Coordinates of C-alpha atoms in Angstrom, one line a residue:
X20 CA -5.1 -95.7 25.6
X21 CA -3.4 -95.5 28.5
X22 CA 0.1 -95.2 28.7
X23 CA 2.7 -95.8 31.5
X24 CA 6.4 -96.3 31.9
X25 CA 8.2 -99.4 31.3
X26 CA 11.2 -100.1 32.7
X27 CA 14.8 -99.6 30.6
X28 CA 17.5 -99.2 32.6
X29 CA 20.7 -98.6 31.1
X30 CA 22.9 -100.1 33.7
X31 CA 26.0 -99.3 35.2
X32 CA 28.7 -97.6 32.4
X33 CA 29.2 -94.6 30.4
X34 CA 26.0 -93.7 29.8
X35 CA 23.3 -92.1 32.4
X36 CA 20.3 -94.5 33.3
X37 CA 17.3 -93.9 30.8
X38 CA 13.7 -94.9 30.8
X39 CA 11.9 -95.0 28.5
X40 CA 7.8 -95.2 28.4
X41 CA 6.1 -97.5 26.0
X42 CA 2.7 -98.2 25.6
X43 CA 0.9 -100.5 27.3
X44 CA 0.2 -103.5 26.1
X45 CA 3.1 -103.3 23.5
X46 CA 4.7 -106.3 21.1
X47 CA 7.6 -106.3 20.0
X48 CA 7.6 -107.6 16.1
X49 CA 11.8 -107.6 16.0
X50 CA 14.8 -106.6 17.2
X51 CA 18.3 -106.1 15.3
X52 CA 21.2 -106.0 17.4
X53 CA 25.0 -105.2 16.7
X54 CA 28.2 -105.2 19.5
X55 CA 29.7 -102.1 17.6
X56 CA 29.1 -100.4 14.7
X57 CA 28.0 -97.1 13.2
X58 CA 24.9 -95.7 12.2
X59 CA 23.1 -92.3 10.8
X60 CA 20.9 -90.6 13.4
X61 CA 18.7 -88.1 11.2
X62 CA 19.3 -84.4 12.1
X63 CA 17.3 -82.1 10.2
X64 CA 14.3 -82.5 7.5
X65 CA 14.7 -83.7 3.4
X66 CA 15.7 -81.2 1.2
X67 CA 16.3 -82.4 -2.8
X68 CA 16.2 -85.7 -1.8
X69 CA 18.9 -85.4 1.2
X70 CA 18.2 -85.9 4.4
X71 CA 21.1 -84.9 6.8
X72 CA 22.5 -87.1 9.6
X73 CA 25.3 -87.5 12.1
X74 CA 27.4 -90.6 12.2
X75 CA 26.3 -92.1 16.0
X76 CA 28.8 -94.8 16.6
X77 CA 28.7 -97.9 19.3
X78 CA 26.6 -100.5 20.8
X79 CA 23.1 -100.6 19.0
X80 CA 19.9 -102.0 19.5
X81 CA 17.0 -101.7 17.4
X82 CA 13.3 -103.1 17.9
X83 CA 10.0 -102.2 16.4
X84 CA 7.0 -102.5 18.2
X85 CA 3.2 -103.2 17.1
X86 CA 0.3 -101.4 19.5
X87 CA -3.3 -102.2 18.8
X88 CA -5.7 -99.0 19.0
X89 CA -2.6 -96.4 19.1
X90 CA -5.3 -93.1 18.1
X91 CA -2.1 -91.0 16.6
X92 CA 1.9 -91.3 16.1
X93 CA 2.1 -88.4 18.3
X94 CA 0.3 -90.3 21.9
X95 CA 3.1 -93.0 20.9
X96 CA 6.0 -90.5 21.2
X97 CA 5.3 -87.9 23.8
X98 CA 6.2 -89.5 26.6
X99 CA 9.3 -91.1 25.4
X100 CA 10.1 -87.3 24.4
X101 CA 9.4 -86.3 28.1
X102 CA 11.4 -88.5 29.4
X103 CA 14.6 -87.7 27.3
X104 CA 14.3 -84.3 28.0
X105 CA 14.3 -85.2 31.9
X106 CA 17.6 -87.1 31.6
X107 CA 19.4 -84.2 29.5
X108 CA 19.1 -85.5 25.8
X109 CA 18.9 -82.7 23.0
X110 CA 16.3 -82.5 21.0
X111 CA 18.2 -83.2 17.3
X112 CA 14.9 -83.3 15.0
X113 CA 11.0 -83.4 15.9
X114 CA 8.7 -83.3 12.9
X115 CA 6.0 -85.2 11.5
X116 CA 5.2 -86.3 7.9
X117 CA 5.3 -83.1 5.0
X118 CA 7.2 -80.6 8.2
X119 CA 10.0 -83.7 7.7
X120 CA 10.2 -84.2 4.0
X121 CA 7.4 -86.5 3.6
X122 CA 8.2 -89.5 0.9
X123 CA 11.8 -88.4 0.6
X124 CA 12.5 -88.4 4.4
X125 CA 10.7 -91.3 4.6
X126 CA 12.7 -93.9 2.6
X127 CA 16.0 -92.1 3.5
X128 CA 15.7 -93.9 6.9
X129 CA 16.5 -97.4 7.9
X130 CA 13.6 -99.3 9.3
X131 CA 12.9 -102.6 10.3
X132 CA 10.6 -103.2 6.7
X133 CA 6.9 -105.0 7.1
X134 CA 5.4 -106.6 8.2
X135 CA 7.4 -105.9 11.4
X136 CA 6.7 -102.1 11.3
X137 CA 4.5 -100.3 9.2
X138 CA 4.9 -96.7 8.3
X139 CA 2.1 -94.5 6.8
X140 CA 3.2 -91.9 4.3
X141 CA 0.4 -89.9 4.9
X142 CA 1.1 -89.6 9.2
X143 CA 4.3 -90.1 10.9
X144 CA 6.3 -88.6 13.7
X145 CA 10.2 -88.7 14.4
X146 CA 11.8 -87.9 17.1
X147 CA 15.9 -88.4 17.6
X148 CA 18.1 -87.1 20.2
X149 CA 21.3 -87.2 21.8
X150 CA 22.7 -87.5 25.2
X151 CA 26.1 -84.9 25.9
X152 CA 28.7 -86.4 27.3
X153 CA 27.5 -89.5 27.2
X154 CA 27.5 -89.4 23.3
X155 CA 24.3 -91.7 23.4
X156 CA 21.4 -91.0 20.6
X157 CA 18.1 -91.9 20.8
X158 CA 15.8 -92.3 17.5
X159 CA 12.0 -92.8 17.7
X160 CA 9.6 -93.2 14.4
X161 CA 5.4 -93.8 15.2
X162 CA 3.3 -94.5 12.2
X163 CA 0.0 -96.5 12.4
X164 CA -1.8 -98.9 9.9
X165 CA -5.4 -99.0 9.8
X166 CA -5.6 -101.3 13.1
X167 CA -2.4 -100.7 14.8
X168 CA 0.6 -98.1 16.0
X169 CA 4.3 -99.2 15.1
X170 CA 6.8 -97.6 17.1
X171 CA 10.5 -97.6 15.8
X172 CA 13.3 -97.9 18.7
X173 CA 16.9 -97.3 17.5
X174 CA 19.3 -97.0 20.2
X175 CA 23.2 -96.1 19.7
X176 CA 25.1 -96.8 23.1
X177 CA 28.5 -96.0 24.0
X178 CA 30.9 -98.8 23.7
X179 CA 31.0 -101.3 26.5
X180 CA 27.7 -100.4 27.6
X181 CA 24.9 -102.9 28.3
X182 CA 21.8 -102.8 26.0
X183 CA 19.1 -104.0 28.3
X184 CA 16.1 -104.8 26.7
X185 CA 13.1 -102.1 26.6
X186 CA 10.3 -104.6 27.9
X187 CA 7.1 -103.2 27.1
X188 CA 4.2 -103.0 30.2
X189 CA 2.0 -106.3 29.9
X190 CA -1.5 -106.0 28.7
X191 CA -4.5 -105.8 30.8
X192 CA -6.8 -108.3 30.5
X193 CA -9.7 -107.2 29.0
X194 CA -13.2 -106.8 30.7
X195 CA -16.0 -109.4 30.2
X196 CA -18.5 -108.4 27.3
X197 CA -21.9 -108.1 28.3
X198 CA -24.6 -111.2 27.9
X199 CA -25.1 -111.3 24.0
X200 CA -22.6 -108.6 23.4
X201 CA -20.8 -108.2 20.1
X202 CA -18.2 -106.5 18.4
X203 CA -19.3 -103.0 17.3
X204 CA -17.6 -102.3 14.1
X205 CA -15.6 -99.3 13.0
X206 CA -17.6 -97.1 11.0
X207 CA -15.6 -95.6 7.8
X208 CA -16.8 -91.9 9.3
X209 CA -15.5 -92.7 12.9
X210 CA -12.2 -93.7 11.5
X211 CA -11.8 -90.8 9.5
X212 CA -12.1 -88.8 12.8
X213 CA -10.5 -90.5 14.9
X214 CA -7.7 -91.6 13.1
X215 CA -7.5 -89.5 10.0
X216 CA -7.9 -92.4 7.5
X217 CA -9.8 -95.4 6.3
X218 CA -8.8 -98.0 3.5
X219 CA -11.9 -98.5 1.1
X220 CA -12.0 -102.7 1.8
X221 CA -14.7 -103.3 -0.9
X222 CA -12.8 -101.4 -3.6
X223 CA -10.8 -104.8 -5.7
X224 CA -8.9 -104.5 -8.4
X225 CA -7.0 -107.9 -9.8
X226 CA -3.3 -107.0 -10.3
X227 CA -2.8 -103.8 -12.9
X228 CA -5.7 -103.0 -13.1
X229 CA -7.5 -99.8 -12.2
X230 CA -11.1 -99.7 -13.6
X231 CA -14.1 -100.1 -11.0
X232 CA -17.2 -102.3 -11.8
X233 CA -20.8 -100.3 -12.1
X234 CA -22.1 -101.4 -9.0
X235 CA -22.7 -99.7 -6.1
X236 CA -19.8 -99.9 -2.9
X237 CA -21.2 -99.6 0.7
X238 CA -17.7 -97.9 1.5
X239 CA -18.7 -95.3 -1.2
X240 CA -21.8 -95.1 -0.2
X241 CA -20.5 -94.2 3.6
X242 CA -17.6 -91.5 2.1
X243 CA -20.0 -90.1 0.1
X244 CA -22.7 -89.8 3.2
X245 CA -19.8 -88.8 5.2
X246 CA -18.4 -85.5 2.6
X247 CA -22.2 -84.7 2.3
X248 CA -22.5 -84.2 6.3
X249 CA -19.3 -82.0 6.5
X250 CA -19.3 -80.1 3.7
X251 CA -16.2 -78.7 5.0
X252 CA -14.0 -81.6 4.9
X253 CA -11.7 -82.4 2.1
X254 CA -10.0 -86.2 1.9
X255 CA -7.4 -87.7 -0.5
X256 CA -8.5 -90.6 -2.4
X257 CA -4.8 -92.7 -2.4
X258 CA -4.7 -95.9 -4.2
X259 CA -2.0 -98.7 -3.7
X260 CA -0.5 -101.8 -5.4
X261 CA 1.5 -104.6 -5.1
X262 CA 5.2 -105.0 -6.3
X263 CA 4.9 -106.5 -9.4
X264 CA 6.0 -104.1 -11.7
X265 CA 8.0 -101.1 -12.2
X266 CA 7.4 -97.8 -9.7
X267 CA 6.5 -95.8 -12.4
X268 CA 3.7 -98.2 -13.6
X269 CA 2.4 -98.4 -10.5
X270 CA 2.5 -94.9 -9.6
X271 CA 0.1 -94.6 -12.4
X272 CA -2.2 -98.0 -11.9
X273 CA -2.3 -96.4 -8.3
X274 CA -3.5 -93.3 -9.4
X275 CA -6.0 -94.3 -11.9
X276 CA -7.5 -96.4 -9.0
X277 CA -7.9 -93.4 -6.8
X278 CA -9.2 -91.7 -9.9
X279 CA -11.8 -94.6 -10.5
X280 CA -13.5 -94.0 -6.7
X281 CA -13.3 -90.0 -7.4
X282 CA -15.2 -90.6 -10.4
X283 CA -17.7 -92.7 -8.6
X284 CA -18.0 -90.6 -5.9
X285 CA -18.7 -87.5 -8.0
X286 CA -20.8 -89.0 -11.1
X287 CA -22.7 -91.8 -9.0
X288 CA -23.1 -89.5 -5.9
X289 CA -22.9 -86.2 -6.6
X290 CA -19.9 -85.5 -4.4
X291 CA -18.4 -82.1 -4.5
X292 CA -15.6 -82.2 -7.1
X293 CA -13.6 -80.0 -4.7
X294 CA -14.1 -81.8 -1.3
X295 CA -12.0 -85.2 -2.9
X296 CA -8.5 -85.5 -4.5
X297 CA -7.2 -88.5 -6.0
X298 CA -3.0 -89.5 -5.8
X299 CA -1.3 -92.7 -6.0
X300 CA 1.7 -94.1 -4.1
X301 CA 2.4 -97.2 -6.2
X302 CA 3.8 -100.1 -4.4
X303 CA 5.8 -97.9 -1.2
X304 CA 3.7 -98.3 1.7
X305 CA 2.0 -102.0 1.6
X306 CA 0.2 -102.6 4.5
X307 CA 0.7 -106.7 4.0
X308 CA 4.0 -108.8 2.8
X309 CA 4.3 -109.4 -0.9
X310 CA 5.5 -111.8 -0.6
X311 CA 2.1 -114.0 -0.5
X312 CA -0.8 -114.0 -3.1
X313 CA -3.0 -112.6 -0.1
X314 CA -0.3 -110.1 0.9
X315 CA -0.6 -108.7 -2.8
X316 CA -4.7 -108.7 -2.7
X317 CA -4.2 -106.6 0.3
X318 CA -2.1 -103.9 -0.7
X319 CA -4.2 -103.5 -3.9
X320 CA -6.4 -101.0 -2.6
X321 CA -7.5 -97.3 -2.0
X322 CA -7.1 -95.4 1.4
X323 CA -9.7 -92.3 1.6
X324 CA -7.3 -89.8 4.2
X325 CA -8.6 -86.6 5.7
X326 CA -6.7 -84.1 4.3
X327 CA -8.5 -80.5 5.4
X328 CA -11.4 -78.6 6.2
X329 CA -12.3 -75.7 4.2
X330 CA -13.9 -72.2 5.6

């Protein structure tokens, strides 16, 4: 995807003018705003459950963004990180998923929650930084669902300092399919490659419940093809529910549903044992609202992500 700058000028005041690039084509889900206040601007990676931060205090903005076809967190973020370096920010953390903490560093920050922004515990990126003598901080978060990139904006300004709004670049209009055209869709391999993971759609399970029917799964039938092909890959089987329930339940429902599809793939298949894991995350990273009988169908599911190759 093609990126280039959008325009955010931070006008006339205390702090130095800053752009900021966004993607193109860019929508912005929501936006929090607040005249003055305080809030923590993470500074270094979870350890025991802690994630340290400094207190950034003034005007701040915050706004989460949705980008359809986003290939990684990292192609949302590396501009916007070029930029800040140009106008004299320091760098006050840059990691990415297990190098920040993973699960623990993940709920210790405050996000606009879903469906407005999405983050994937298996592949996300941070980036927060801070302005000198200016005081202004900058924090970025990129994650992606299985369609779309989320991009995180928090902005702490100094006081009596305009927050302009960061207006993303408008989206081309798309080129005219051919005569008879139609959409190509994303095979389970190609998304694996090119994005590192693919939810198993065809895998249901009604609501705690973990056991799989004996029938055969085309999406199986694809990740088993797949593993056979590169006999060097290794992927993590991680299954999800909804929020009825405890954690620790689900944890385990989650689990056991990952387990299920290992089992499948191994006994109905003959996958390698060793080239597919199987973990559960419970209910902490839907991928729909629960609020809805359809949200809850969706986040019942299991995620195959690439995990490694082997030698």
């Amino acid at each position: 995807m093609i990126l280039r700058a959008a325009l955010l000028s931070l006008l006339a005041g205390p702090a130095a003018a800053l752009s900021l690039p966004l993607p193109e084509g860019a929508e912005l889900t929501r936006e929090v705003t607040v005249p003055e206040g305080a809030r923590g601007v993470p500074t270094g990676v979870a350890e025991d459950g802690e994630v340290p931060k400094t207190l950034a205090q003034g005007a701040i903005s915050i706004q989460a963004f949705r980008v359809a076809g986003v290939p990684t967190p990292s192609a949302l973020l590396a501009p916007a990180a070029a930029r800040l370096e140009e106008e004299g920010f320091d760098t006050l953390l840059s990691c990415a998923t297990e190098s920040c903490g993973g699960f623990d560093f993940r709920f210790a920050l405050e996000l606009i929650p879903p469906p407005h922004m999405f983050v994937d515990l298996g592949d996300f990126q941070v980036l927060s930084a801070r302005q000198p003598g200016t005081g202004a901080h900058v924090s970025l978060v990129a994650s992606r669902s299985v369609s779309d990139g989320y991009l995180h904006v928090t902005r702490i300004l100094p006081l009596g300092t305009e927050v302009p709004d960061l207006a993303p670049a408008p989206r081309r209009a798309a080129a005219p399919a051919s005569p008879g055209a139609k959409d190509a869709p994303e095979t389970l391999a190609a998304a694996l490659e090119t994005r590192g993971h693919a939810v198993l759609e065809d895998l249901a399970f009604d609501s705690g419940t973990a056991t799989l029917s004996d029938e055969s799964y085309p999406s199986l039938t694809a990740l088993a093809a797949y593993l056979e092909r590169n006999p060097t890959r290794e992927v993590a089987l991680v299954g999800h529910t909804d929020s009825s329930g405890g954690l620790a339940v689900n944890i385990e429902i989650s689990r056991q549903r990952a387990v299920s599809a290992r089992q499948q793939l191994i006994s109905r298949y003959g996958v390698d044992p060793g080239q597919v894991r199987a973990e559960g995350m419970g209910y902490l990273a839907p991928r729909a609202s629960n609020l809805t009988p359809e949200g809850r169908e969706r986040n019942r599911r299991v995620e195959a992500i690439l995990t490694s190759t082997r030698p």
